[in-house]
Each structure stands twice: as C-alpha cells, then as structure tokens.
Tab-separated table of C-alpha atoms in Angstrom:
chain	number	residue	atom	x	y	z
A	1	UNK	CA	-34.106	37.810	-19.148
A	2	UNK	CA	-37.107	38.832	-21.421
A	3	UNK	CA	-38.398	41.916	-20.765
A	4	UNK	CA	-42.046	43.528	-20.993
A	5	UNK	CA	-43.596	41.998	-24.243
A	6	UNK	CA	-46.651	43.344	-26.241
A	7	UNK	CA	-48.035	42.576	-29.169
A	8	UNK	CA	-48.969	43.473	-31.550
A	9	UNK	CA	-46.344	46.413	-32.338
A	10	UNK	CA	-48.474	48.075	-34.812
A	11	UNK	CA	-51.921	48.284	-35.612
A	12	UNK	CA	-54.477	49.267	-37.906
A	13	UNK	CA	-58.350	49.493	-37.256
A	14	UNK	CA	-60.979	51.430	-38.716
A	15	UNK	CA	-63.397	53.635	-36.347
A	16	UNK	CA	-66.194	51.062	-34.576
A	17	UNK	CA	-64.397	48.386	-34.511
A	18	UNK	CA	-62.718	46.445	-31.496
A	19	UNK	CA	-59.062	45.938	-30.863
A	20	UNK	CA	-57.208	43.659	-28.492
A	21	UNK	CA	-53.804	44.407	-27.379
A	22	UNK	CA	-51.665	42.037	-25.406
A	23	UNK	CA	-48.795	41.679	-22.497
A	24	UNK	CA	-46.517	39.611	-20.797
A	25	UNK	CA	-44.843	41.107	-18.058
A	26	UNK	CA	-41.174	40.044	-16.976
A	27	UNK	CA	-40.866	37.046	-15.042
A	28	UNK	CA	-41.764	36.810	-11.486
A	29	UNK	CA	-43.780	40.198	-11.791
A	30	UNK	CA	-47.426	39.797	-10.513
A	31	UNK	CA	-48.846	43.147	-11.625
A	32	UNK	CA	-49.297	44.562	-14.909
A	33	UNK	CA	-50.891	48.160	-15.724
A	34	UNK	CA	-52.033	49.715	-18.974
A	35	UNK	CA	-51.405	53.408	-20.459
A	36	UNK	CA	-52.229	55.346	-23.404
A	37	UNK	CA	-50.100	57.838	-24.759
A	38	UNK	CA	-50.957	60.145	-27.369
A	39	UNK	CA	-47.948	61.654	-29.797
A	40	UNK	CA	-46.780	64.718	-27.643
A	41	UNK	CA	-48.235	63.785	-24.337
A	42	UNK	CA	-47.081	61.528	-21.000
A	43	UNK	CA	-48.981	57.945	-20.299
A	44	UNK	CA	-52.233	58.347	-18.975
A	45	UNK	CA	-53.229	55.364	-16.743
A	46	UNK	CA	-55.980	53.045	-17.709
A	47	UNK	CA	-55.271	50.453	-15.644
A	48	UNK	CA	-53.840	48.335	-13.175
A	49	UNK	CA	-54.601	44.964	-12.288
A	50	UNK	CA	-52.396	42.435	-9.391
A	51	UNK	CA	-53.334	39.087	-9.078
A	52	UNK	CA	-55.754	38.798	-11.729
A	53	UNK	CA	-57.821	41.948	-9.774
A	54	UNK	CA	-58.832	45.181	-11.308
A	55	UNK	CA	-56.691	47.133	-8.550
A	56	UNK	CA	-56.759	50.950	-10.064
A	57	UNK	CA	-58.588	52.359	-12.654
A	58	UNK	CA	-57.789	55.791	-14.915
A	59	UNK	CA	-59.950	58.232	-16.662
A	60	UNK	CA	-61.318	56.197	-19.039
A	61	UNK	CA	-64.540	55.228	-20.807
A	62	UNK	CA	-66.419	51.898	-20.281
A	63	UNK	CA	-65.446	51.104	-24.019
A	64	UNK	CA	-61.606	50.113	-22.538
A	65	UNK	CA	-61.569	46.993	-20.622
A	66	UNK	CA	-58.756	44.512	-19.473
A	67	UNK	CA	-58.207	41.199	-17.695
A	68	UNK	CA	-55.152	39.442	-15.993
A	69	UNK	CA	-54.636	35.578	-16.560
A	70	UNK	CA	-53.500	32.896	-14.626
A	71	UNK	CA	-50.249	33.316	-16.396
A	72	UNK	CA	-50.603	36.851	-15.020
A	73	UNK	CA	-50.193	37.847	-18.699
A	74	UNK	CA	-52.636	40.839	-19.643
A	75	UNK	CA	-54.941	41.922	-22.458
A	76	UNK	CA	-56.337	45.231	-23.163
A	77	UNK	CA	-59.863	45.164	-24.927
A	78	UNK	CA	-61.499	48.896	-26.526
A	79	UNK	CA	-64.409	48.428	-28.296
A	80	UNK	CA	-66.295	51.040	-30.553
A	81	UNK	CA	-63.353	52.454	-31.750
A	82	UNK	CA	-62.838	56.209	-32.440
A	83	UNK	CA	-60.424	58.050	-34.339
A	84	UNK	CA	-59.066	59.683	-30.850
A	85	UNK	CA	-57.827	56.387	-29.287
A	86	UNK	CA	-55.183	56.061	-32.422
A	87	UNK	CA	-52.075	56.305	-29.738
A	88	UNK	CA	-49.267	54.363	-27.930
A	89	UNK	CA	-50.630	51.946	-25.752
A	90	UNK	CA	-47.697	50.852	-23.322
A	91	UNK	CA	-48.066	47.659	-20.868
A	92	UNK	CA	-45.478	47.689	-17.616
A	93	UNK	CA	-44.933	45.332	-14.917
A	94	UNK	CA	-44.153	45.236	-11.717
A	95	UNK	CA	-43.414	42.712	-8.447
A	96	UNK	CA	-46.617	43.762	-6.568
A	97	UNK	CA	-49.368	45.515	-7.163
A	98	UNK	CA	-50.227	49.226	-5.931
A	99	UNK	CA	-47.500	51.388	-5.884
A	100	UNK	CA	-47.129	52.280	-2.163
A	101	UNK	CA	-44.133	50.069	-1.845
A	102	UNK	CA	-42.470	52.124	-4.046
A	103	UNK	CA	-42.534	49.511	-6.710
A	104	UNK	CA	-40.407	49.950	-10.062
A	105	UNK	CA	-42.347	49.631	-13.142
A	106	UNK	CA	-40.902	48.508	-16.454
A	107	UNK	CA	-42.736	49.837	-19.933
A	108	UNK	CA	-43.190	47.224	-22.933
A	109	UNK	CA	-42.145	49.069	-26.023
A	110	UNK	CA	-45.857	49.470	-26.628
A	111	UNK	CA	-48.322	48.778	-29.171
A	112	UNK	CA	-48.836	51.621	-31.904
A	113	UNK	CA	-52.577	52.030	-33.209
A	114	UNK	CA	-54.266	54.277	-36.171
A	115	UNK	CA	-57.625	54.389	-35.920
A	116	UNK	CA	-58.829	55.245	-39.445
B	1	UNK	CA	-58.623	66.886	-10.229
B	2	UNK	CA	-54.336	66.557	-9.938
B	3	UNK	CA	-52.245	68.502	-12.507
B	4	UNK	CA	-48.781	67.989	-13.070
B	5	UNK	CA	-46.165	70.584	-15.146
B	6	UNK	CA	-42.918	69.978	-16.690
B	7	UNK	CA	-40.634	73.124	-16.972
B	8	UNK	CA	-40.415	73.424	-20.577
B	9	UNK	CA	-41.474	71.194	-23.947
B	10	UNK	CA	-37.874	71.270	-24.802
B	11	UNK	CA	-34.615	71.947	-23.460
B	12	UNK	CA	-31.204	72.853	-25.468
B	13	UNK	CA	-27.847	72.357	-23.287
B	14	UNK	CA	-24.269	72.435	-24.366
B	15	UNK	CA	-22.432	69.029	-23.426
B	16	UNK	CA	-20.666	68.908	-20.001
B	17	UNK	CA	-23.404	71.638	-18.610
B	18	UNK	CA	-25.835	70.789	-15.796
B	19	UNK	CA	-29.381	69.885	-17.112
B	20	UNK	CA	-31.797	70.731	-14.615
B	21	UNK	CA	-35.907	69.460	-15.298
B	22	UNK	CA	-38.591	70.751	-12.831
B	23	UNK	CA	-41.802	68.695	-12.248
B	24	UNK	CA	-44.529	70.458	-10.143
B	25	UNK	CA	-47.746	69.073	-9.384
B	26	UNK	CA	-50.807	70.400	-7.516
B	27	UNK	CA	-53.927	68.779	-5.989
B	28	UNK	CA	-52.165	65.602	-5.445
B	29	UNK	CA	-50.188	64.512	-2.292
B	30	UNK	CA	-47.826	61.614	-3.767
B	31	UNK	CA	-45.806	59.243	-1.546
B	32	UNK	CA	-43.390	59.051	-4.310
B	33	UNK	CA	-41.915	60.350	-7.287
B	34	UNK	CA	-39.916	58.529	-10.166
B	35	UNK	CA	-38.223	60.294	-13.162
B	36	UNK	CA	-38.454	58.289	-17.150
B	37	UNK	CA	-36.550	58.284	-19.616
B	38	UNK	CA	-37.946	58.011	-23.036
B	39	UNK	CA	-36.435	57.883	-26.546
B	40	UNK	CA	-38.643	58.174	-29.546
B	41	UNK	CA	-40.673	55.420	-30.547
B	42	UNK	CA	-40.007	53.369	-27.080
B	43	UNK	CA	-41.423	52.715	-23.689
B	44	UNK	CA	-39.963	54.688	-20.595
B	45	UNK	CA	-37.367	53.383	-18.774
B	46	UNK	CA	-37.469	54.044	-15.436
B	47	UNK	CA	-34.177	55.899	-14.011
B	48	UNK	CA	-34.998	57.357	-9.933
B	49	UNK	CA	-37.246	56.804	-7.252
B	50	UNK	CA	-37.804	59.541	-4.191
B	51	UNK	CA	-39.836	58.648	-1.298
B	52	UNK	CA	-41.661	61.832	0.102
B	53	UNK	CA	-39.687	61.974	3.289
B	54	UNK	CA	-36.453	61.855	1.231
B	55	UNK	CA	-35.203	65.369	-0.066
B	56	UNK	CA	-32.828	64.126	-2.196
B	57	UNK	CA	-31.820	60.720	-4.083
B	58	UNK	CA	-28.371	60.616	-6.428
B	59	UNK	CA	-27.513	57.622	-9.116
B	60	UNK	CA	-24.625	58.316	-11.094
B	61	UNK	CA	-24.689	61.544	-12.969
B	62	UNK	CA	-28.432	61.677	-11.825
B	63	UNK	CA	-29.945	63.900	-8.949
B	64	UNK	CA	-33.146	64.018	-7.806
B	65	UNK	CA	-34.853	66.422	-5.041
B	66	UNK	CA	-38.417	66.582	-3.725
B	67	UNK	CA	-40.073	69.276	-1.946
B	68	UNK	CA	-43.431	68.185	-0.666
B	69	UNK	CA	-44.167	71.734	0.658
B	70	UNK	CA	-43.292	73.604	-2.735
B	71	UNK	CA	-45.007	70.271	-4.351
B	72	UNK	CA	-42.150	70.376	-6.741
B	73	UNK	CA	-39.477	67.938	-7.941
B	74	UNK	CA	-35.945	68.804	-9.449
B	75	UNK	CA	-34.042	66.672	-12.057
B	76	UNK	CA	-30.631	67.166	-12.246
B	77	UNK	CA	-28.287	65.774	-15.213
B	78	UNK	CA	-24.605	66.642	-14.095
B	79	UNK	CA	-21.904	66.302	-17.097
B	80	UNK	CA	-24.238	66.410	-19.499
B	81	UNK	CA	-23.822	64.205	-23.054
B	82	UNK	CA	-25.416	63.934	-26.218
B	83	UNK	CA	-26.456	60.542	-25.218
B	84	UNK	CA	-28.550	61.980	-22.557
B	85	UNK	CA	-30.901	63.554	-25.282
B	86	UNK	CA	-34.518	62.234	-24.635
B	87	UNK	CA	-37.643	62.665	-23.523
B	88	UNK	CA	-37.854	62.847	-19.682
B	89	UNK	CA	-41.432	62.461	-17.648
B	90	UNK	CA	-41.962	62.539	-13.992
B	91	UNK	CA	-44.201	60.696	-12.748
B	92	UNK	CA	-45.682	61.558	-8.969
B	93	UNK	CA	-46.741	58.119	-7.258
B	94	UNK	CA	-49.766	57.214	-5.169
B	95	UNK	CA	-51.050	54.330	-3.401
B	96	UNK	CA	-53.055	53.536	-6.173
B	97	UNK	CA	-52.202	55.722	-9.250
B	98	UNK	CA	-49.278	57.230	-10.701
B	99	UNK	CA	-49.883	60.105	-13.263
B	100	UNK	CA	-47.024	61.419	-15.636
B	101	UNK	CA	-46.057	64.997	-16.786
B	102	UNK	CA	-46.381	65.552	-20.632
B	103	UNK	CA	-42.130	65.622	-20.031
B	104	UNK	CA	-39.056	67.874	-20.978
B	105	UNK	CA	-37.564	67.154	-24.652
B	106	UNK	CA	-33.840	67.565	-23.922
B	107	UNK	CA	-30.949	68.022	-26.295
B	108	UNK	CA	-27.319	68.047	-25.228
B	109	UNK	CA	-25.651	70.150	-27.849
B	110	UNK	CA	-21.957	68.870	-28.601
C-alpha cells in the first residue's frame, strides 16, 4: 500500500514569492495535517484539516494557508516568502481527525525548501 | 504557552546497553503521548502510543512510561543496536494539537 506522498521533494524559491506544496495521504485516511521543521528542531504544527475542515491550527502567520479536497488530498499554500520558512515541510495522515482517539499519524517524507 | 524538553541533543550508548530518553513537558495537560523515530533526511515514523491513564506501554525492545503528575515521559530502548541510532521526538497529544520535543540524537556504539 502507498504510503504518505508529497511533492514536490525539493524546492527552490526566492524570498516573496509563493510556494505550493502537496499531499496524498494513505488510503482510507480522512485527515491530513501539516508541519514545518527547521534543520535541528521537532515539527511544529501548522495544520490540521478532517473532512475538508480546517480542524486545528498552529502558530503560524496568515501568509501559510491550506485546503483539503474531495479526494481528501491536501495542499499547503505560503505566500510572501521569507528566507526563515526555508525548512522541512512534512504532510501525515491519519483515519480521523483530532487526535483524542488516540489516532496514529504517518509522516510523508516531506518536502525540502530553500528560500533564497 | 506549553514547553516540551528532551533530555539531551545527543546520546552515545554502547550496543546491548539500555537507552533511556526523557520527555518532560509543562503547561500542557496531554491525553496522550507517542514517541518518533526519525532518520536523517525522512519523516518520523511513529513507534508508541500511551494514553494518560496508562503508566506504562511495551512493544518489542520498546518501553514507554508516563507520569502525568511529574508531567514526564520515559523512553526506554532495551538491547540496544546500532540500528537503533536516530533521531527520537516525543510528541505529547491533545484533543486538538500535538506538539513535538526538538528530540534526543542517539548513537548505539558497537
């Protein structure tokens, strides 16, 4: 079975410009969250979102948006890019959304951008 | 706002010893607790889940404990290998957020 998928894998943009990263979450899995995870540093959580809703949001400036499909694929917008968002960004999945049914989550090998 | 602390950046243990990674966390009451596993260059891979009335959760070489009233988590690697060397993050679990540690480099010395 395919796992979490993102692309693409690596990425180069230069500072004010906008980025879209993408996911598709394992089979059968109806949530899919967002982190960003700078070299040295655990995932911080951007986002989550469960049947196409915005269920949980992190720490994060307006510029970072996302949406859930139909499909229940995921993208992950940041506009106005600065050089400090150059960092893993890692997509997971999961059967349901929220995380009080002790859910497991399963990373994408993420999506590496430099911000230049 | 919650904070979360791994023991140690890095850990160095001779193969076959007992690796042992603390997590504690403060200003946060989590329902749950998971431990990752992550190699360089790749997403974590999740390895235990601990429910906060559960003191204690075992998978294979793999212990886990959680102390709500110390707010602290223990990680236990039993039989340690070289193939255990990785990055390892714990991750305390809400309703509606999970936050990670900055994790515990470990390297099992043969």
């Amino acid at each position: 079975d395919a796992g979490v998928t993102q692309s693409p894998t690596h990425l180069i943009k230069t500072r004010g410009q906008q980025v879209t990263l993408r996911c598709s979450p394992i089979s059968g899995h109806k949530s899919v969250s967002w982190y960003q995870q700078v070299l040295g540093q655990g995932p911080q959580f951007i986002f989550q979102y469960y049947e196409k809703e915005e269920r949980g949001r992190g720490n994060f400036p307006d510029r970072f948006s996302a949406r859930q499909f139909p499909n229940y694929s995921s993208e992950l917008n940041v506009n106005a890019l600065l050089l400090g968002d150059s960092a893993l960004y890692l997509c997971a999945s999961s059967l349901t959304g929220g995380w009080s049914s002790g859910n497991t989550i399963y990373f994408g090998e993420g999506s590496w951008l430099t911000v230049v | 706002s919650q904070k979360i602390e791994q023991n140690s950046e890095a850990l160095n243990i001779q193969e076959g010893k007992t690796a042992t990674l603390t997590c504690n966390y403060t200003n946060y009451s989590p329902a749950y607790l998971q431990w990752y596993r992550q190699d360089p260059g790749r997403g974590p891979v999740f390895l235990l889940l601990i429910r906060e009335n559960e003191k204690e959760k075992r998978k294979e070489r793999l212990k886990v404990t959680f102390d709500t009233t110390l707010k602290q988590s223990l990680f236990h690697i039993t039989a340690s290998q070289p193939a255990d060397s990785a990055t390892y993050l714990c991750a305390p679990t809400g309703a509606n957020n999970l936050f990670f540690g900055t994790g515990t480099r470990l390297t099992v010395i043969p």
